[in-house]
PDB file of C-alpha atoms in Angstrom:
ATOM      1  CA  UNK A 619      80.625  94.388 108.025  1.00 89.00           C
ATOM      2  CA  UNK A 620      83.476  93.892 110.465  1.00 94.00           C
ATOM      3  CA  UNK A 621      84.571  96.944 112.441  1.00 96.00           C
ATOM      4  CA  UNK A 622      87.702  97.837 114.391  1.00 97.00           C
ATOM      5  CA  UNK A 623      87.486 100.402 117.174  1.00 98.00           C
ATOM      6  CA  UNK A 624      90.439 102.500 118.281  1.00 98.00           C
ATOM      7  CA  UNK A 625      90.555 105.400 120.741  1.00 98.00           C
ATOM      8  CA  UNK A 626      90.820 108.726 118.953  1.00 98.00           C
ATOM      9  CA  UNK A 627      93.774 109.805 121.038  1.00 98.00           C
ATOM     10  CA  UNK A 628      96.265 108.527 123.590  1.00 98.00           C
ATOM     11  CA  UNK A 629      98.764 110.589 125.535  1.00 98.00           C
ATOM     12  CA  UNK A 630     101.960 109.356 127.169  1.00 98.00           C
ATOM     13  CA  UNK A 631     104.726 111.044 129.101  1.00 98.00           C
ATOM     14  CA  UNK A 632     108.155 110.885 127.549  1.00 97.00           C
ATOM     15  CA  UNK A 633     109.857 107.659 128.573  1.00 97.00           C
ATOM     16  CA  UNK A 634     106.668 106.012 129.808  1.00 98.00           C
ATOM     17  CA  UNK A 635     104.618 103.198 128.291  1.00 98.00           C
ATOM     18  CA  UNK A 636     101.850 103.844 125.767  1.00 98.00           C
ATOM     19  CA  UNK A 637      99.161 101.320 124.969  1.00 98.00           C
ATOM     20  CA  UNK A 638      96.894 101.666 121.965  1.00 98.00           C
ATOM     21  CA  UNK A 639      93.963  99.305 121.744  1.00 98.00           C
ATOM     22  CA  UNK A 640      92.065  97.933 118.783  1.00 98.00           C
ATOM     23  CA  UNK A 641      88.715  96.338 119.515  1.00 98.00           C
ATOM     24  CA  UNK A 642      86.834  93.904 117.326  1.00 97.00           C
ATOM     25  CA  UNK A 643      84.570  90.898 117.735  1.00 97.00           C
ATOM     26  CA  UNK A 644      86.817  87.873 118.389  1.00 97.00           C
ATOM     27  CA  UNK A 645      89.775  89.806 116.997  1.00 97.00           C
ATOM     28  CA  UNK A 646      91.975  87.322 118.826  1.00 97.00           C
ATOM     29  CA  UNK A 647      91.165  84.835 116.052  1.00 96.00           C
ATOM     30  CA  UNK A 648      92.654  87.153 113.413  1.00 96.00           C
ATOM     31  CA  UNK A 649      96.141  88.336 112.577  1.00 97.00           C
ATOM     32  CA  UNK A 650      96.437  92.013 113.518  1.00 98.00           C
ATOM     33  CA  UNK A 651      98.895  94.405 111.916  1.00 98.00           C
ATOM     34  CA  UNK A 652      99.838  97.911 113.052  1.00 98.00           C
ATOM     35  CA  UNK A 653     101.037 100.949 111.097  1.00 98.00           C
ATOM     36  CA  UNK A 654     102.583 104.222 112.174  1.00 98.00           C
ATOM     37  CA  UNK A 655     101.877 107.323 110.117  1.00 98.00           C
ATOM     38  CA  UNK A 656     103.621 110.627 110.690  1.00 98.00           C
ATOM     39  CA  UNK A 657     102.251 113.867 109.181  1.00 96.00           C
ATOM     40  CA  UNK A 658     102.830 114.078 105.445  1.00 95.00           C
ATOM     41  CA  UNK A 659     104.251 110.564 105.245  1.00 97.00           C
ATOM     42  CA  UNK A 660     103.050 107.168 104.126  1.00 98.00           C
ATOM     43  CA  UNK A 661     102.174 104.587 106.767  1.00 98.00           C
ATOM     44  CA  UNK A 662     104.939 102.313 108.009  1.00 98.00           C
ATOM     45  CA  UNK A 663     104.374  98.752 109.217  1.00 98.00           C
ATOM     46  CA  UNK A 664     105.498  98.479 112.849  1.00 98.00           C
ATOM     47  CA  UNK A 665     103.904  95.162 113.873  1.00 98.00           C
ATOM     48  CA  UNK A 666     102.676  92.264 111.737  1.00 97.00           C
ATOM     49  CA  UNK A 667     100.770  89.130 112.747  1.00 97.00           C
ATOM     50  CA  UNK A 668      99.953  90.386 116.239  1.00 97.00           C
ATOM     51  CA  UNK A 669     103.476  90.694 117.600  1.00 98.00           C
ATOM     52  CA  UNK A 670     106.153  90.504 114.908  1.00 97.00           C
ATOM     53  CA  UNK A 671     108.454  93.462 114.465  1.00 97.00           C
ATOM     54  CA  UNK A 672     109.747  94.092 110.930  1.00 95.00           C
ATOM     55  CA  UNK A 673     113.423  94.725 110.444  1.00 95.00           C
ATOM     56  CA  UNK A 674     114.367  98.260 111.495  1.00 95.00           C
ATOM     57  CA  UNK A 675     111.495  98.770 113.926  1.00 97.00           C
ATOM     58  CA  UNK A 676     112.747  99.555 117.463  1.00 97.00           C
ATOM     59  CA  UNK A 677     112.332  96.920 120.150  1.00 97.00           C
ATOM     60  CA  UNK A 678     110.177  99.288 122.189  1.00 98.00           C
ATOM     61  CA  UNK A 679     107.282  98.456 119.837  1.00 98.00           C
ATOM     62  CA  UNK A 680     105.390  95.278 120.714  1.00 98.00           C
ATOM     63  CA  UNK A 681     101.943  93.833 120.160  1.00 98.00           C
ATOM     64  CA  UNK A 682      99.498  91.401 121.654  1.00 98.00           C
ATOM     65  CA  UNK A 683      96.096  90.069 120.668  1.00 98.00           C
ATOM     66  CA  UNK A 684      93.500  88.126 122.616  1.00 97.00           C
ATOM     67  CA  UNK A 685      89.764  87.930 122.919  1.00 97.00           C
ATOM     68  CA  UNK A 686      88.168  91.080 121.597  1.00 98.00           C
ATOM     69  CA  UNK A 687      91.174  93.389 121.926  1.00 98.00           C
ATOM     70  CA  UNK A 688      94.549  93.778 120.249  1.00 98.00           C
ATOM     71  CA  UNK A 689      97.096  96.103 121.807  1.00 98.00           C
ATOM     72  CA  UNK A 690     100.104  97.973 120.483  1.00 98.00           C
ATOM     73  CA  UNK A 691     102.525  98.774 123.286  1.00 98.00           C
ATOM     74  CA  UNK A 692     105.307 101.325 123.063  1.00 98.00           C
ATOM     75  CA  UNK A 693     107.659 101.110 126.028  1.00 98.00           C
ATOM     76  CA  UNK A 694     109.871 104.081 126.923  1.00 97.00           C
ATOM     77  CA  UNK A 695     108.042 106.249 124.399  1.00 98.00           C
ATOM     78  CA  UNK A 696     110.170 108.744 122.505  1.00 98.00           C
ATOM     79  CA  UNK A 697     109.255 112.089 120.977  1.00 98.00           C
ATOM     80  CA  UNK A 698     109.625 110.581 117.500  1.00 98.00           C
ATOM     81  CA  UNK A 699     106.873 108.062 118.306  1.00 98.00           C
ATOM     82  CA  UNK A 700     104.277 110.842 118.154  1.00 98.00           C
ATOM     83  CA  UNK A 701     102.128 109.824 115.188  1.00 98.00           C
ATOM     84  CA  UNK A 702      98.849 108.265 114.104  1.00 98.00           C
ATOM     85  CA  UNK A 703      98.593 104.515 114.552  1.00 98.00           C
ATOM     86  CA  UNK A 704      96.246 102.197 112.648  1.00 98.00           C
ATOM     87  CA  UNK A 705      95.361  98.579 113.290  1.00 98.00           C
ATOM     88  CA  UNK A 706      94.449  96.290 110.383  1.00 98.00           C
ATOM     89  CA  UNK A 707      92.958  92.844 109.928  1.00 97.00           C
ATOM     90  CA  UNK A 708      91.835  90.739 107.011  1.00 95.00           C
ATOM     91  CA  UNK A 709      88.229  89.701 107.486  1.00 91.00           C
ATOM     92  CA  UNK A 710      87.252  88.691 103.986  1.00 89.00           C
ATOM     93  CA  UNK A 711      88.273  92.198 103.076  1.00 92.00           C
ATOM     94  CA  UNK A 712      90.888  94.502 104.503  1.00 94.00           C
ATOM     95  CA  UNK A 713      89.610  96.401 107.529  1.00 96.00           C
ATOM     96  CA  UNK A 714      91.438  99.312 109.125  1.00 97.00           C
ATOM     97  CA  UNK A 715      90.748 100.818 112.497  1.00 98.00           C
ATOM     98  CA  UNK A 716      89.900 104.494 112.569  1.00 97.00           C
ATOM     99  CA  UNK A 717      93.332 105.449 113.856  1.00 98.00           C
ATOM    100  CA  UNK A 718      94.718 106.732 117.148  1.00 98.00           C
ATOM    101  CA  UNK A 719      96.720 109.911 117.543  1.00 98.00           C
ATOM    102  CA  UNK A 720      99.559 109.343 119.992  1.00 98.00           C
ATOM    103  CA  UNK A 721     100.840 112.438 121.768  1.00 98.00           C
ATOM    104  CA  UNK A 722     104.122 112.255 123.665  1.00 98.00           C
ATOM    105  CA  UNK A 723     104.134 114.823 126.436  1.00 95.00           C
TER     106      UNK A 723
ATOM    107  CA  UNK B 811     113.987  96.988  99.930  1.00 86.00           C
ATOM    108  CA  UNK B 812     111.005  97.070  97.600  1.00 93.00           C
ATOM    109  CA  UNK B 813     110.227 100.537  96.312  1.00 96.00           C
ATOM    110  CA  UNK B 814     106.883 101.702  94.951  1.00 97.00           C
ATOM    111  CA  UNK B 815     106.079 104.935  93.142  1.00 98.00           C
ATOM    112  CA  UNK B 816     102.628 106.195  92.241  1.00 98.00           C
ATOM    113  CA  UNK B 817     102.038 108.323  89.173  1.00 98.00           C
ATOM    114  CA  UNK B 818      99.063 109.893  87.451  1.00 96.00           C
ATOM    115  CA  UNK B 819      97.021 113.083  87.148  1.00 96.00           C
ATOM    116  CA  UNK B 820      96.576 115.116  90.299  1.00 96.00           C
ATOM    117  CA  UNK B 821      93.294 116.612  89.129  1.00 98.00           C
ATOM    118  CA  UNK B 822      90.304 114.740  87.756  1.00 98.00           C
ATOM    119  CA  UNK B 823      86.927 116.152  86.776  1.00 98.00           C
ATOM    120  CA  UNK B 824      83.723 114.858  88.375  1.00 97.00           C
ATOM    121  CA  UNK B 825      82.144 111.892  86.537  1.00 97.00           C
ATOM    122  CA  UNK B 826      85.440 111.070  84.815  1.00 98.00           C
ATOM    123  CA  UNK B 827      87.811 108.159  85.451  1.00 98.00           C
ATOM    124  CA  UNK B 828      90.768 108.383  87.806  1.00 98.00           C
ATOM    125  CA  UNK B 829      93.814 106.493  86.506  1.00 98.00           C
ATOM    126  CA  UNK B 830      96.952 105.796  88.516  1.00 98.00           C
ATOM    127  CA  UNK B 831      99.990 103.607  87.999  1.00 98.00           C
ATOM    128  CA  UNK B 832     102.368 102.128  90.555  1.00 98.00           C
ATOM    129  CA  UNK B 833     105.880 101.264  89.439  1.00 98.00           C
ATOM    130  CA  UNK B 834     107.650  98.607  91.479  1.00 97.00           C
ATOM    131  CA  UNK B 835     111.424  98.496  91.733  1.00 95.00           C
ATOM    132  CA  UNK B 836     113.913  96.233  93.496  1.00 92.00           C
ATOM    133  CA  UNK B 837     111.421  93.360  93.287  1.00 91.00           C
ATOM    134  CA  UNK B 838     109.562  91.438  90.645  1.00 92.00           C
ATOM    135  CA  UNK B 839     105.875  92.143  90.491  1.00 93.00           C
ATOM    136  CA  UNK B 840     105.469  88.496  89.516  1.00 91.00           C
ATOM    137  CA  UNK B 841     105.961  87.331  93.059  1.00 81.00           C
ATOM    138  CA  UNK B 842     103.456  88.918  95.343  1.00 90.00           C
ATOM    139  CA  UNK B 843     100.178  90.686  95.885  1.00 94.00           C
ATOM    140  CA  UNK B 844      99.817  94.413  95.276  1.00 96.00           C
ATOM    141  CA  UNK B 845      97.244  96.796  96.710  1.00 97.00           C
ATOM    142  CA  UNK B 846      95.763 100.254  96.417  1.00 98.00           C
ATOM    143  CA  UNK B 847      94.809 102.147  99.575  1.00 98.00           C
ATOM    144  CA  UNK B 848      93.530 105.687  99.890  1.00 98.00           C
ATOM    145  CA  UNK B 849      93.192 108.303 102.605  1.00 98.00           C
ATOM    146  CA  UNK B 850      90.813 111.225 102.384  1.00 97.00           C
ATOM    147  CA  UNK B 851      92.158 114.492 103.817  1.00 95.00           C
ATOM    148  CA  UNK B 852      92.284 114.287 107.588  1.00 92.00           C
ATOM    149  CA  UNK B 853      90.690 110.827 107.579  1.00 95.00           C
ATOM    150  CA  UNK B 854      91.709 107.204 108.037  1.00 95.00           C
ATOM    151  CA  UNK B 855      92.876 104.530 105.632  1.00 97.00           C
ATOM    152  CA  UNK B 856      90.537 102.858 103.150  1.00 97.00           C
ATOM    153  CA  UNK B 857      91.519  99.735 101.218  1.00 96.00           C
ATOM    154  CA  UNK B 858      90.514  99.801  97.551  1.00 97.00           C
ATOM    155  CA  UNK B 859      91.651  96.368  96.388  1.00 96.00           C
ATOM    156  CA  UNK B 860      94.509  94.084  95.490  1.00 96.00           C
ATOM    157  CA  UNK B 861      95.818  92.155  92.513  1.00 96.00           C
ATOM    158  CA  UNK B 862      98.010  89.089  92.189  1.00 94.00           C
ATOM    159  CA  UNK B 863     100.498  88.978  89.319  1.00 89.00           C
ATOM    160  CA  UNK B 864      98.355  86.347  87.650  1.00 90.00           C
ATOM    161  CA  UNK B 865      95.613  88.940  87.371  1.00 91.00           C
ATOM    162  CA  UNK B 866      93.255  87.731  90.085  1.00 94.00           C
ATOM    163  CA  UNK B 867      91.739  90.596  92.026  1.00 96.00           C
ATOM    164  CA  UNK B 868      89.795  91.381  95.163  1.00 95.00           C
ATOM    165  CA  UNK B 869      88.013  94.666  95.860  1.00 96.00           C
ATOM    166  CA  UNK B 870      86.472  96.588  98.711  1.00 95.00           C
ATOM    167  CA  UNK B 871      82.742  95.867  98.310  1.00 95.00           C
ATOM    168  CA  UNK B 872      81.984  99.575  98.605  1.00 95.00           C
ATOM    169  CA  UNK B 873      84.147 100.364  95.555  1.00 97.00           C
ATOM    170  CA  UNK B 874      83.849  97.152  93.554  1.00 96.00           C
ATOM    171  CA  UNK B 875      81.446  98.579  91.001  1.00 97.00           C
ATOM    172  CA  UNK B 876      83.812 101.456  90.116  1.00 98.00           C
ATOM    173  CA  UNK B 877      87.336 100.139  90.688  1.00 98.00           C
ATOM    174  CA  UNK B 878      89.519  98.140  88.321  1.00 98.00           C
ATOM    175  CA  UNK B 879      93.053  97.039  89.169  1.00 98.00           C
ATOM    176  CA  UNK B 880      95.298  95.605  86.472  1.00 97.00           C
ATOM    177  CA  UNK B 881      98.913  94.469  86.221  1.00 96.00           C
ATOM    178  CA  UNK B 882     101.568  94.806  83.524  1.00 95.00           C
ATOM    179  CA  UNK B 883     104.329  92.352  84.346  1.00 93.00           C
ATOM    180  CA  UNK B 884     106.459  93.494  81.400  1.00 94.00           C
ATOM    181  CA  UNK B 885     106.722  96.949  82.941  1.00 96.00           C
ATOM    182  CA  UNK B 886     106.677  95.800  86.583  1.00 96.00           C
ATOM    183  CA  UNK B 887     103.654  98.027  87.153  1.00 96.00           C
ATOM    184  CA  UNK B 888     100.113  97.751  88.371  1.00 97.00           C
ATOM    185  CA  UNK B 889      97.325 100.261  87.887  1.00 98.00           C
ATOM    186  CA  UNK B 890      94.075 101.555  89.306  1.00 98.00           C
ATOM    187  CA  UNK B 891      91.092 102.927  87.449  1.00 98.00           C
ATOM    188  CA  UNK B 892      88.214 104.413  89.412  1.00 98.00           C
ATOM    189  CA  UNK B 893      85.230 105.451  87.356  1.00 98.00           C
ATOM    190  CA  UNK B 894      82.516 108.065  87.875  1.00 98.00           C
ATOM    191  CA  UNK B 895      84.496 109.965  90.475  1.00 98.00           C
ATOM    192  CA  UNK B 896      83.007 112.588  92.779  1.00 98.00           C
ATOM    193  CA  UNK B 897      84.466 114.966  95.323  1.00 97.00           C
ATOM    194  CA  UNK B 898      84.293 112.119  97.841  1.00 97.00           C
ATOM    195  CA  UNK B 899      87.069 110.378  95.899  1.00 98.00           C
ATOM    196  CA  UNK B 900      89.496 113.222  96.617  1.00 98.00           C
ATOM    197  CA  UNK B 901      92.268 111.539  98.567  1.00 98.00           C
ATOM    198  CA  UNK B 902      95.886 110.549  98.850  1.00 98.00           C
ATOM    199  CA  UNK B 903      96.246 107.300  96.942  1.00 98.00           C
ATOM    200  CA  UNK B 904      98.896 104.808  98.036  1.00 98.00           C
ATOM    201  CA  UNK B 905     100.111 101.659  96.384  1.00 98.00           C
ATOM    202  CA  UNK B 906     101.531  98.971  98.647  1.00 97.00           C
ATOM    203  CA  UNK B 907     102.885  95.436  98.584  1.00 94.00           C
ATOM    204  CA  UNK B 908     100.559  92.927 100.167  1.00 90.00           C
ATOM    205  CA  UNK B 909      97.161  91.401  99.634  1.00 86.00           C
ATOM    206  CA  UNK B 910      95.252  89.703 102.406  1.00 87.00           C
ATOM    207  CA  UNK B 911      98.157  89.988 104.820  1.00 91.00           C
ATOM    208  CA  UNK B 912     100.138  92.951 105.982  1.00 95.00           C
ATOM    209  CA  UNK B 913     101.364  95.850 103.840  1.00 96.00           C
ATOM    210  CA  UNK B 914     105.098  95.952 104.297  1.00 94.00           C
ATOM    211  CA  UNK B 915     106.086  98.491 101.659  1.00 96.00           C
ATOM    212  CA  UNK B 916     104.229 101.633 100.627  1.00 98.00           C
ATOM    213  CA  UNK B 917     104.649 104.244  97.966  1.00 98.00           C
ATOM    214  CA  UNK B 918     104.920 107.867  99.018  1.00 98.00           C
ATOM    215  CA  UNK B 919     101.361 108.490  97.853  1.00 98.00           C
ATOM    216  CA  UNK B 920      99.860 110.755  95.245  1.00 98.00           C
ATOM    217  CA  UNK B 921      97.153 113.315  95.933  1.00 98.00           C
ATOM    218  CA  UNK B 922      94.193 113.208  93.578  1.00 98.00           C
ATOM    219  CA  UNK B 923      91.676 116.045  93.677  1.00 98.00           C
ATOM    220  CA  UNK B 924      88.294 115.712  92.035  1.00 98.00           C
ATOM    221  CA  UNK B 925      87.123 119.108  90.898  1.00 97.00           C
ATOM    222  CA  UNK B 926      85.809 120.840  87.809  1.00 95.00           C
TER     223      UNK B 926
END
């Protein structure tokens, strides 16, 4: 079965750039979606189809996907960006990454 | 903005069937794909399956033998039944809009505990 690998945790200083990776075999050939989940809340879509930001998502969220790695980038990270982030692809079945806890220092 | 709301018992006994319903508002269920996703306490997301309004379904292979998703277009609802539950099925259950693409709207989730 297809697997997505995310780092368990990423830390970023307030106002700096955070990058969260999602690794998978030839993931660059798939559409990757990203969700943000804050404690006690449902996930929220922040990036669809590798790099598309839904309405209402701040411009500081961006995504890229190539080769075996997709990346969610948060520029000028804010305190409210502290959350768990999950990547997601469709590979004959929905596959989620294990999630990355982003800490804003 | 599409809104989704899960409902159903919060406590289910082992070996029994878990039944949940998702009510969709501000959109017709007859226009999209609809999914169930769960999250065990402190764990990641696990897709259960999706249904199209026509009734066609697709399930996570690991749950296919126990999960059934159905749709009631007259009520703008879709439902999940998960049979023969164990403690491992204790989780927050979310309904969401989307099938094989992205999930752009989620319900708030409902916690289901499996315990005698």
